[in-house]
Short mmCIF file of C-alpha atoms in Angstrom, two decimals:
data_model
loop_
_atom_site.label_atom_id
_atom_site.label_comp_id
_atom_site.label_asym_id
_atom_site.label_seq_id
_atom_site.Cartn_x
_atom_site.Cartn_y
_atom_site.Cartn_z
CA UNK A 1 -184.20 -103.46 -51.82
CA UNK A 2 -183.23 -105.70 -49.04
CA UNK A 3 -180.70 -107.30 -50.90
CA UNK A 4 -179.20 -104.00 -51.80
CA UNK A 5 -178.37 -103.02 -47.97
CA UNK A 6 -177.25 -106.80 -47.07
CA UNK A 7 -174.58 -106.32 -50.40
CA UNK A 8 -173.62 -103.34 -48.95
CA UNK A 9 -173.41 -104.29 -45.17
CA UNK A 10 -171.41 -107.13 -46.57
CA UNK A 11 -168.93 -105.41 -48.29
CA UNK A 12 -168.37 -102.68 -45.49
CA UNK A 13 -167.48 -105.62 -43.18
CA UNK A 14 -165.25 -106.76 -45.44
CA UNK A 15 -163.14 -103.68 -46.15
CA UNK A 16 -162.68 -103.20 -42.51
CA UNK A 17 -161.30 -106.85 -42.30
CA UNK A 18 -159.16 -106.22 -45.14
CA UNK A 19 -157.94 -102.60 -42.86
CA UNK A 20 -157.55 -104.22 -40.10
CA UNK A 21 -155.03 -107.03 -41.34
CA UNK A 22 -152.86 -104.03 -42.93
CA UNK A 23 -152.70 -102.44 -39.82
CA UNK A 24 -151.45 -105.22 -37.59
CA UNK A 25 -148.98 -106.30 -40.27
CA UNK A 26 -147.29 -103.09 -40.68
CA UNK A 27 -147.19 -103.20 -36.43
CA UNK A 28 -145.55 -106.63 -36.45
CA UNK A 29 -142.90 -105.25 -38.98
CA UNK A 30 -142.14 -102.12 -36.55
CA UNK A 31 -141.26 -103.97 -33.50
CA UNK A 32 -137.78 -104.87 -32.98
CA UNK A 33 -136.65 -108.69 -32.94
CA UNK A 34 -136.69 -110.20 -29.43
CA UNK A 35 -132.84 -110.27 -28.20
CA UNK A 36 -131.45 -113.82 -27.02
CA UNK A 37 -130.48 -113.80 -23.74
CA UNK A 38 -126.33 -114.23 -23.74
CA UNK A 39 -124.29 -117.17 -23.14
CA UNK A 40 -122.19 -116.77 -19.90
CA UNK A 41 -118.88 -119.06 -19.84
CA UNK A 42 -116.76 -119.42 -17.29
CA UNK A 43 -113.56 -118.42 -17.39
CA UNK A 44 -110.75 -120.75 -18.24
CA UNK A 45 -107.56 -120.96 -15.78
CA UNK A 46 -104.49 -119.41 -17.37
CA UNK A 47 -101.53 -122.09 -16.61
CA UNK A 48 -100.18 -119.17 -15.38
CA UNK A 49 -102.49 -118.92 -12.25
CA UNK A 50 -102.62 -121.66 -9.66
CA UNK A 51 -105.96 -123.87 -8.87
CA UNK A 52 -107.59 -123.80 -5.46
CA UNK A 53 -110.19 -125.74 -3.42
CA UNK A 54 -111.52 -128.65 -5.30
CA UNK A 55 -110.15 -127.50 -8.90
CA UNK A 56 -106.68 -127.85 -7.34
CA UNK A 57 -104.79 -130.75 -9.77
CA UNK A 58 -101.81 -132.40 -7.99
CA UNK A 59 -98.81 -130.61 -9.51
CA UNK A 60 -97.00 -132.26 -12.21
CA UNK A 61 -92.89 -132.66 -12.23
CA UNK A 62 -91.37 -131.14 -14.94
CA UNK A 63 -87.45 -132.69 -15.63
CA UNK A 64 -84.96 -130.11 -14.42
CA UNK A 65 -81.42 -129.13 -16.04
CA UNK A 66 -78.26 -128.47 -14.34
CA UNK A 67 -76.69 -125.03 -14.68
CA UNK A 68 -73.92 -127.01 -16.94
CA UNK A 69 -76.62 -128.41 -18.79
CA UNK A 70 -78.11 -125.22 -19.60
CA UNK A 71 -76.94 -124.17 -23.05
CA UNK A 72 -76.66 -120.40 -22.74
CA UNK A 73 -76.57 -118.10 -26.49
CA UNK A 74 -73.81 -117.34 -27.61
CA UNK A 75 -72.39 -113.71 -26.81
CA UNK A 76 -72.14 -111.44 -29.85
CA UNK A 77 -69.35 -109.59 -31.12
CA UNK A 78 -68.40 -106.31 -29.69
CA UNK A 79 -66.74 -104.11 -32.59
CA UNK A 80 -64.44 -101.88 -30.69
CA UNK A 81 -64.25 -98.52 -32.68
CA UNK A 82 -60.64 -97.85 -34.02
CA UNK A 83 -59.51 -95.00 -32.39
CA UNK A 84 -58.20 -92.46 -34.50
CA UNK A 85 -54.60 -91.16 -33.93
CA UNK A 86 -54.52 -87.08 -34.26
CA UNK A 87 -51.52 -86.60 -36.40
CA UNK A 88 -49.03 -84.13 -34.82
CA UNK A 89 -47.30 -81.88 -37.09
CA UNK A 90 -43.50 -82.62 -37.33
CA UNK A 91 -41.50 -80.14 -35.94
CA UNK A 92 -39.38 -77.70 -38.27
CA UNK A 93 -35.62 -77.92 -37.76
CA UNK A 94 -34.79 -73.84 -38.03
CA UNK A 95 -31.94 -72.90 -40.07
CA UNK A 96 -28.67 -72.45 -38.00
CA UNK A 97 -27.90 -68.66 -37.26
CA UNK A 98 -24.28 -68.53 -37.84
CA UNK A 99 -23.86 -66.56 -41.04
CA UNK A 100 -27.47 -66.61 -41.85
CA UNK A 101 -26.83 -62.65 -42.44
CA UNK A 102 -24.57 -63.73 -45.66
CA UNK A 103 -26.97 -66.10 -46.59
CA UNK A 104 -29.62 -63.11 -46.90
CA UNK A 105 -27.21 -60.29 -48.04
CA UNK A 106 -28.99 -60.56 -51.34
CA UNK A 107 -31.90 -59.17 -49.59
CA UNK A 108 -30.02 -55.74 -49.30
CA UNK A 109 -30.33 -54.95 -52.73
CA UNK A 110 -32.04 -51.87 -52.61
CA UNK A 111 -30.38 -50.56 -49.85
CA UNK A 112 -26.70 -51.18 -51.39
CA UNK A 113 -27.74 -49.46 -54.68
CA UNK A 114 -29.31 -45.84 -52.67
CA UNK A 115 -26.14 -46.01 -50.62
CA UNK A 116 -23.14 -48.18 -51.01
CA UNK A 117 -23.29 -48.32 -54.65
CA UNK A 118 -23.96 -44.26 -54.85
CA UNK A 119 -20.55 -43.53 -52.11
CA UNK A 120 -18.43 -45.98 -54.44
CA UNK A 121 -19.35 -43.64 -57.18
CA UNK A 122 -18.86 -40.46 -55.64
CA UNK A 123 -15.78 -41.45 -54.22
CA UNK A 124 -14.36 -42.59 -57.59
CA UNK A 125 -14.50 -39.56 -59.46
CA UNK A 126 -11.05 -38.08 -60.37
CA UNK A 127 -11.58 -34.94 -58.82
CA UNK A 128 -12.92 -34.58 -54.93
CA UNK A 129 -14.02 -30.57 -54.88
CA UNK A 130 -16.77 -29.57 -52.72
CA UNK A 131 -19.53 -30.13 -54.29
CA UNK A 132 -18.58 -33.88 -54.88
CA UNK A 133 -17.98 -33.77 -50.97
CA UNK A 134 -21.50 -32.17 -50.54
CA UNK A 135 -22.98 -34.65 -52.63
CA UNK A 136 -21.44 -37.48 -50.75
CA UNK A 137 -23.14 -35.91 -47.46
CA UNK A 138 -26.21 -35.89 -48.94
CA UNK A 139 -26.60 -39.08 -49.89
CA UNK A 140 -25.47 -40.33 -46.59
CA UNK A 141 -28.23 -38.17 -45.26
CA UNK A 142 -30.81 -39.46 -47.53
CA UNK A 143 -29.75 -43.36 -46.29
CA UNK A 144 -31.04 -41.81 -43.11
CA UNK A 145 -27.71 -41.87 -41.52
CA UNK A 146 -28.23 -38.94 -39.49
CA UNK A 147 -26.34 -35.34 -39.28
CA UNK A 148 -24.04 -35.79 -36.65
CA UNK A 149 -22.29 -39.48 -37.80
CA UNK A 150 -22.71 -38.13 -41.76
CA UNK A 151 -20.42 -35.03 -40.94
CA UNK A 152 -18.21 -37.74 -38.97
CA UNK A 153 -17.33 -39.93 -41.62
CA UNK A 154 -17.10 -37.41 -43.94
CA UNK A 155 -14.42 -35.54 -42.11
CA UNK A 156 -13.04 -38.98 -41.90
CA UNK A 157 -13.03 -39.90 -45.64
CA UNK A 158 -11.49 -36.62 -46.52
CA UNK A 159 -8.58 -37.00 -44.54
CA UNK A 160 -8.37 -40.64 -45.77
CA UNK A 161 -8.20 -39.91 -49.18
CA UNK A 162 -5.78 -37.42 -48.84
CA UNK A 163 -3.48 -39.39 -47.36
CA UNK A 164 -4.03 -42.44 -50.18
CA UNK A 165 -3.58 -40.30 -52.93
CA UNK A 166 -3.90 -42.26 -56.07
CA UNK A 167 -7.33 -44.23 -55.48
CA UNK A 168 -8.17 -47.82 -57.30
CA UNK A 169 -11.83 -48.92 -57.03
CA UNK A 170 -10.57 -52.04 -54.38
CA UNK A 171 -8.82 -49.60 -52.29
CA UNK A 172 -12.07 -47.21 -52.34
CA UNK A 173 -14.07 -49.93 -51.92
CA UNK A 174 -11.75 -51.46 -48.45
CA UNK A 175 -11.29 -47.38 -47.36
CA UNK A 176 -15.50 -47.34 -47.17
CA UNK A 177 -15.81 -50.55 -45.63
CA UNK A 178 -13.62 -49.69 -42.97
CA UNK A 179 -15.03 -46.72 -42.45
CA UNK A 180 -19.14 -47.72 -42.26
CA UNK A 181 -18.16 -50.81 -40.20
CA UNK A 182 -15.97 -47.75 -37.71
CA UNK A 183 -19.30 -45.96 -37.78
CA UNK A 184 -21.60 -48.94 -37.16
CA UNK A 185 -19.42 -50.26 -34.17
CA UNK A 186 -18.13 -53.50 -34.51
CA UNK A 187 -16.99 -53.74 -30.77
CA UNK A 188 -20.50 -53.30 -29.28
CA UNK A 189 -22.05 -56.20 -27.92
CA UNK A 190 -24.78 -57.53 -30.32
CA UNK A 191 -25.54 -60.98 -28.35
CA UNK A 192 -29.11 -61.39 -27.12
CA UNK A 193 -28.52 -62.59 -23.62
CA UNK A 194 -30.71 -65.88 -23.95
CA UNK A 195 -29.06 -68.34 -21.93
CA UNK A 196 -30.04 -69.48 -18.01
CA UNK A 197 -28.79 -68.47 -14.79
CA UNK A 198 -29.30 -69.12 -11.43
CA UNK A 199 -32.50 -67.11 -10.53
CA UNK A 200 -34.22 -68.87 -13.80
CA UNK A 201 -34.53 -68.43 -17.28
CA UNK A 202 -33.45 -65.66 -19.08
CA UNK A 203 -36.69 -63.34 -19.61
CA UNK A 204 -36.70 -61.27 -22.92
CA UNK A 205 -39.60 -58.47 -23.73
CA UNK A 206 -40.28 -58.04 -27.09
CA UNK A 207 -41.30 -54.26 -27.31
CA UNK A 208 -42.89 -51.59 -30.07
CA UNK A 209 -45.31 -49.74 -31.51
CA UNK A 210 -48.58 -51.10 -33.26
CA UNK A 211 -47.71 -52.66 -36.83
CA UNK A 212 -43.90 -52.73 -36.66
CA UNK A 213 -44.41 -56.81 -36.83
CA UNK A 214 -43.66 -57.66 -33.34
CA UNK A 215 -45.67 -60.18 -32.78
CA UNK A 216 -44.00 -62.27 -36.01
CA UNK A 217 -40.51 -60.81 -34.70
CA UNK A 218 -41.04 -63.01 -31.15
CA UNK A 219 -42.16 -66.25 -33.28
CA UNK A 220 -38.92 -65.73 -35.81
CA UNK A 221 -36.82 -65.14 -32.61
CA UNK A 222 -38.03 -68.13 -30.88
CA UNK A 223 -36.80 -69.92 -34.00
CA UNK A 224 -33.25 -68.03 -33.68
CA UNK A 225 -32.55 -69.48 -29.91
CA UNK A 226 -34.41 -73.07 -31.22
CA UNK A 227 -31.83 -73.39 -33.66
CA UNK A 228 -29.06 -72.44 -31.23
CA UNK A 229 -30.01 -75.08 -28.85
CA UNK A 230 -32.47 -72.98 -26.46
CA UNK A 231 -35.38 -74.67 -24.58
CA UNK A 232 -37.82 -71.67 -25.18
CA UNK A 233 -41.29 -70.61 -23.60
CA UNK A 234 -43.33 -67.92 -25.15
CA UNK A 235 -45.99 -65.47 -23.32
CA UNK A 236 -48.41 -64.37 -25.12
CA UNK A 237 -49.10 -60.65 -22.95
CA UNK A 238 -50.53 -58.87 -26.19
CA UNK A 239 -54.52 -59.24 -24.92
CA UNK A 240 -55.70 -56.40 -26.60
CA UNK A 241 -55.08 -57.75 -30.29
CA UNK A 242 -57.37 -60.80 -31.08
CA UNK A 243 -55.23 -62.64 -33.42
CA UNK A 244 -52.12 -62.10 -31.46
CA UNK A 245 -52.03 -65.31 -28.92
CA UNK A 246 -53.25 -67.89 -31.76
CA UNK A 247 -50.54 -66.05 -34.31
CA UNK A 248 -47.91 -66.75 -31.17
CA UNK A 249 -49.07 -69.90 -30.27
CA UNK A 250 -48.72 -70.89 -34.03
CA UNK A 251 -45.23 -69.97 -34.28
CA UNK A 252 -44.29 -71.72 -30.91
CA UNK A 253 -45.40 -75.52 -31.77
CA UNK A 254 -43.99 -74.71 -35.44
CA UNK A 255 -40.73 -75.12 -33.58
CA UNK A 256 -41.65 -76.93 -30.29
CA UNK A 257 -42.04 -73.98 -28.19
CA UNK A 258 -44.87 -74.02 -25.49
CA UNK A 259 -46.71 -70.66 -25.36
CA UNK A 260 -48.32 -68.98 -22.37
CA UNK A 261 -51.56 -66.74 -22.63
CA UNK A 262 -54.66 -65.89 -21.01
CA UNK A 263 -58.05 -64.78 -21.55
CA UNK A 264 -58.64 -61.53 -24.47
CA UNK A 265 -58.10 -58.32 -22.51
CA UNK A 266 -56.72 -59.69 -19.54
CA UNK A 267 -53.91 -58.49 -17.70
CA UNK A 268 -50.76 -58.39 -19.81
CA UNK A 269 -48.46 -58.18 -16.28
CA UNK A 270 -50.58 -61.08 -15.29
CA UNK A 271 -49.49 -63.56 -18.31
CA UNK A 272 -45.82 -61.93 -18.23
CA UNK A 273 -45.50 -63.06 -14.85
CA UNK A 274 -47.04 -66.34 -15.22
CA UNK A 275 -44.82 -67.04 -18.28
CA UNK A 276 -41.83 -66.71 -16.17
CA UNK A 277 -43.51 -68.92 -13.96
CA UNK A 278 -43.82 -71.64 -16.39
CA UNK A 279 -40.80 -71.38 -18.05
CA UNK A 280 -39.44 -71.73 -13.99
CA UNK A 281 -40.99 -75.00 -13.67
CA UNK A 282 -39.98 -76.22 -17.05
CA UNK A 283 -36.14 -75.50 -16.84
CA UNK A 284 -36.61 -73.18 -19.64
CA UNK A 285 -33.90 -71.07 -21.16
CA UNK A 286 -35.45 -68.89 -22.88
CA UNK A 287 -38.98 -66.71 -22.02
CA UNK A 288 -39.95 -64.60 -24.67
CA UNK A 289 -42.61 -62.23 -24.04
CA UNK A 290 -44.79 -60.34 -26.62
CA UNK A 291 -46.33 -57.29 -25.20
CA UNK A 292 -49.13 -55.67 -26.83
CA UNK A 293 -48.27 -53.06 -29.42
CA UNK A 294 -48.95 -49.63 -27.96
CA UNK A 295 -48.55 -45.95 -29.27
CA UNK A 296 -45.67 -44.28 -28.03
CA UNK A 297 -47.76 -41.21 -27.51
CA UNK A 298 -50.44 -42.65 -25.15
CA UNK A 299 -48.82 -42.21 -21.77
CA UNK A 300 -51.36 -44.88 -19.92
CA UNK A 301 -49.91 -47.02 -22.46
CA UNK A 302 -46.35 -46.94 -22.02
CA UNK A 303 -46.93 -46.66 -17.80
CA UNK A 304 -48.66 -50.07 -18.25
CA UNK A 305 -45.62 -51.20 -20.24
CA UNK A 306 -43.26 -50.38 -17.21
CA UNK A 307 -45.96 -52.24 -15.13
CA UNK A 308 -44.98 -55.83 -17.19
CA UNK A 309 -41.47 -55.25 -16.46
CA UNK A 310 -41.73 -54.65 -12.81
CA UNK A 311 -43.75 -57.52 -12.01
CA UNK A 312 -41.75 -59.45 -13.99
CA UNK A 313 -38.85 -58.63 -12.16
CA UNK A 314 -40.36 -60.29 -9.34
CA UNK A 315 -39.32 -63.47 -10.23
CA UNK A 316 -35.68 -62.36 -11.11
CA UNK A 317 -34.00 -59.33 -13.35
CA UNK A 318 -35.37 -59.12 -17.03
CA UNK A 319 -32.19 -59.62 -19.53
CA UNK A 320 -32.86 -58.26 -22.22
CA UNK A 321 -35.76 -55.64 -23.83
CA UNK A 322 -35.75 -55.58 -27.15
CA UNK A 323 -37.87 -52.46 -29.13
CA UNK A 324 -38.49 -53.48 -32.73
CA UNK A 325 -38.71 -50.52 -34.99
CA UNK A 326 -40.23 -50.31 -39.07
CA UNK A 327 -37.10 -49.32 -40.59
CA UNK A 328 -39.16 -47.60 -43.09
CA UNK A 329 -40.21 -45.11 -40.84
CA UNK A 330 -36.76 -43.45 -40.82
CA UNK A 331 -36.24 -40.86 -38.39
CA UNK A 332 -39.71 -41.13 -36.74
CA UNK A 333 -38.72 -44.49 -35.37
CA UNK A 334 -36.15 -42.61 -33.43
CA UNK A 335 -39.03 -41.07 -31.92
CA UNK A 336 -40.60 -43.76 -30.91
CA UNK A 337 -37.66 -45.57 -30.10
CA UNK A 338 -36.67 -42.31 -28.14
CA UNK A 339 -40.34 -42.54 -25.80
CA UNK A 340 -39.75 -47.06 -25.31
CA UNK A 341 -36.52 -45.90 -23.85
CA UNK A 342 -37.61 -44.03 -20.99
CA UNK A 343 -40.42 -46.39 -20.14
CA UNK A 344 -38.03 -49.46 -20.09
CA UNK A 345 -34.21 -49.68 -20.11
CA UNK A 346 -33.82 -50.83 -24.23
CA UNK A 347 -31.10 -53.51 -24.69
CA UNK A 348 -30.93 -53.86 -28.21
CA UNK A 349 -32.79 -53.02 -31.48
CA UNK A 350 -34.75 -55.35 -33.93
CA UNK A 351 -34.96 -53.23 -37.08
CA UNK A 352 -37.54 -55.54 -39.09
CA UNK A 353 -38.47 -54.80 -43.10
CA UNK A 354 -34.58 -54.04 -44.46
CA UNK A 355 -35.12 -55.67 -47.41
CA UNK A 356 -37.63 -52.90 -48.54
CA UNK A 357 -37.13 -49.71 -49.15
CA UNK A 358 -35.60 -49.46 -46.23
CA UNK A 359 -32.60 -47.01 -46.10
CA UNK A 360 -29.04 -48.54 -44.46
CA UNK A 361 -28.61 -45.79 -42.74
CA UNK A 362 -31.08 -45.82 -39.69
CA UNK A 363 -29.01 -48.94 -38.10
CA UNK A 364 -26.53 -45.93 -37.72
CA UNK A 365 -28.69 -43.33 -36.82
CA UNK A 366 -30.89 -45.73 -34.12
CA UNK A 367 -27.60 -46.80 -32.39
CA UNK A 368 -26.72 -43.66 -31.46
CA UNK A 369 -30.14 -42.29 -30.75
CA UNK A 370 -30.25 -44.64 -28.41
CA UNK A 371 -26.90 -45.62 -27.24
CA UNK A 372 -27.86 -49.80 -27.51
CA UNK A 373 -26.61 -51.97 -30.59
CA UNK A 374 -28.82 -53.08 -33.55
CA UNK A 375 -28.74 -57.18 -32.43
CA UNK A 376 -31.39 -58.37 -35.12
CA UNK A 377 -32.37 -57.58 -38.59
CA UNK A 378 -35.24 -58.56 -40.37
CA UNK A 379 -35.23 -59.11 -44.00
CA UNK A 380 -38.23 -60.92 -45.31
CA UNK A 381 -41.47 -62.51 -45.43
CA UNK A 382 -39.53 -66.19 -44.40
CA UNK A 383 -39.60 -68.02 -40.94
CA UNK A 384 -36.05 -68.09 -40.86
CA UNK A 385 -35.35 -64.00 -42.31
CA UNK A 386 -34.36 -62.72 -38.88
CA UNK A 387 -30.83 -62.88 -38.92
CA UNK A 388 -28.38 -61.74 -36.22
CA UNK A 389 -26.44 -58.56 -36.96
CA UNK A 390 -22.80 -58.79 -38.18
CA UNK A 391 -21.55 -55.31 -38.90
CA UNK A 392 -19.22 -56.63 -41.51
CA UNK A 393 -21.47 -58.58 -43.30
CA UNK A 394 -24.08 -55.85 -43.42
CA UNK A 395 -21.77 -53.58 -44.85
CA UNK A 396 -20.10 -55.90 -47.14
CA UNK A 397 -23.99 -56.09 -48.81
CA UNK A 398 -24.15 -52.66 -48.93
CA UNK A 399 -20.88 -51.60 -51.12
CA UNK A 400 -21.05 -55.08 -53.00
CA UNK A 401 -18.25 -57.14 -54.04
#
């Protein structure tokens, strides 16, 4: 029995030896390695930094260069950007103006056939009773010719006639030439009045209604007095149109002609007046001024109109006003032309779009509405289709050859 509790004793011992070695094992594994302490080093000197006390080394000479000796690099290459030329547009060389009308008599066409063409006929007929006579009124009064100079040169035909007699076609055709050219006036003075005086250049106002082509009347005109040897400056004084002062301007370095304008709905008496002014200080001939189109019913309008020519006057006398008129519009551009007139003393007439269906007549009827000569026609689309007016050469494309 003894030996029984010794075994056992024995082996209880033992298994709490064997614990007890576990334990302190798995303790030894749980505690963290012991850190080494670090390994302070002194700084080194940069060579940049300079030595003191009893580091201090005796400074060392280094071998020194001259500044010829010093090879410096070599400079590169500045590329200078090529600077680009703006080509300027050549400038156009207008047609001359003497005889352009014959040159554009062609354009006539349909106004020789409703008029000159259908008097020929009339007057050829063996027989002149009344009712050829009434006939021959009323196509003159279709052409737009107007009553009173219709019953004029009808009075003046009959007795014509009567006195020829026997009629050929040439002699009809010299007895109705004689007689439109009588009725057109071929003494009236048709000259625009373009060339310098004293006071300055000679100031022109370019006048009319909205959409008779005024603006495109003043460029074609510039090109009239370019190709008669005027030095021309233009003024753009239409502000209330957007297009109209770059459509000017366009038209003006097409031929060399400098144009004047200002801001968009700004003062059109201002630019008119500083126009002159430039064209002053240049030695101009020639100042064209393009007013803004206006209805001849709106009275503010028009008094605003007699505004540009008064301070334009200011730098001398205004030679020449000339009212463009649709000849299209047949009688109501006597209207309007009618209204212009009592706003500003009209010079002469433009009568633009003849080559339409335009009716010959109304350079008759407009003239003596007015009491001013028809100086320019327009007749076409062309730069160079505003041709002065010859009364004989108008009527010669009338009646044909």
């Amino acid at each position: 029995m003894e030996y029984v509790i010794l075994a056992v004793v024995i082996a209880v011992v033992a298994i709490a030896a064997i614990a007890g070695l576990v334990v302190s094992g798995r303790r030894r594994q749980q505690l963290p390695p012991k850190s080494q302490a670090p390994v302070i080093t002194a700084p080194k000197p940069t060579p940049s930094e300079p030595q003191v006390g009893e580091e201090a080394a005796p400074p060392t000479e280094e071998p020194r260069r001259t500044v010829e000796e010093v090879e410096l690099p070599e400079a590169e290459a500045v590329t200078v950007p090529e600077t680009v030329e703006e080509e300027v547009p050549a400038l156009e060389v207008p047609e001359p103006t003497a005889g352009r009308l014959v040159r554009l008599r062609s354009r006539l066409s349909r106004s020789q056939n409703s008029l000159g063409k259908g008097l020929l006929s009339l007057l050829s007929r063996e027989h002149l009773d009344e009712d050829t006579w009434e006939e021959i009124e009323e196509t003159l009064l279709t052409a737009d010719v107007g009553v009173a100079p219709t019953q004029e040169l009808v009075e003046r035909l009959r007795t014509r006639v009567k006195v020829l007699g026997t009629r050929t076609p040439d002699e009809l055709r010299g007895l109705l030439r004689e007689e439109l050219v009588e009725l057109i006036g071929k003494d009236a003075d048709r000259t625009v009045h373009s060339t310098k005086h004293a006071e300055g250049p000679a100031v022109v106002l370019v006048v009319g209604v909205n959409g008779v082509g005024k603006t495109t009347t003043t460029g074609k005109l510039a090109r009239v007095l370019v190709a008669d040897g005027r030095k021309v400056v233009l003024g753009a004084a239409d502000t209330f149109r957007a297009a109209a002062a770059d459509q000017l301007q366009t038209w003006g370095e097409r031929v060399g002609a400098r144009t004047v304008r200002g801001p968009e709905g700004g003062d059109p008496a201002s630019i008119a007046f500083d126009a002159v002014k430039e064209g002053i200080a240049e030695g101009a001939d020639t100042v064209l001024v393009d007013t803004a189109g206006r209805l001849h019913t709106k009275t503010g309008l028009m008094d605003e109109l007699g505004k540009v020519k008064r301070v334009v006057e200011k730098h001398g006398p205004v030679d020449e006003v000339l009212l463009v008129l649709d000849a299209t519009t047949g009688q109501n551009g006597l209207i309007q032309a009618r209204v212009f007139a009592e706003v500003v003393d009209i010079t002469g007439i433009v009568l633009t779009k003849l080559d339409g269906t335009a009716k010959g007549g109304i350079v008759v009827a407009v003239q003596r509405e007015l009491g001013v000569p028809v100086k320019l026609i327009g007749l076409g689309e062309g730069a160079d289709d505003l041709a002065p007016f010859e009364p004989g050469a108008f009527v010669d494309a009338l009646i044909g050859d």
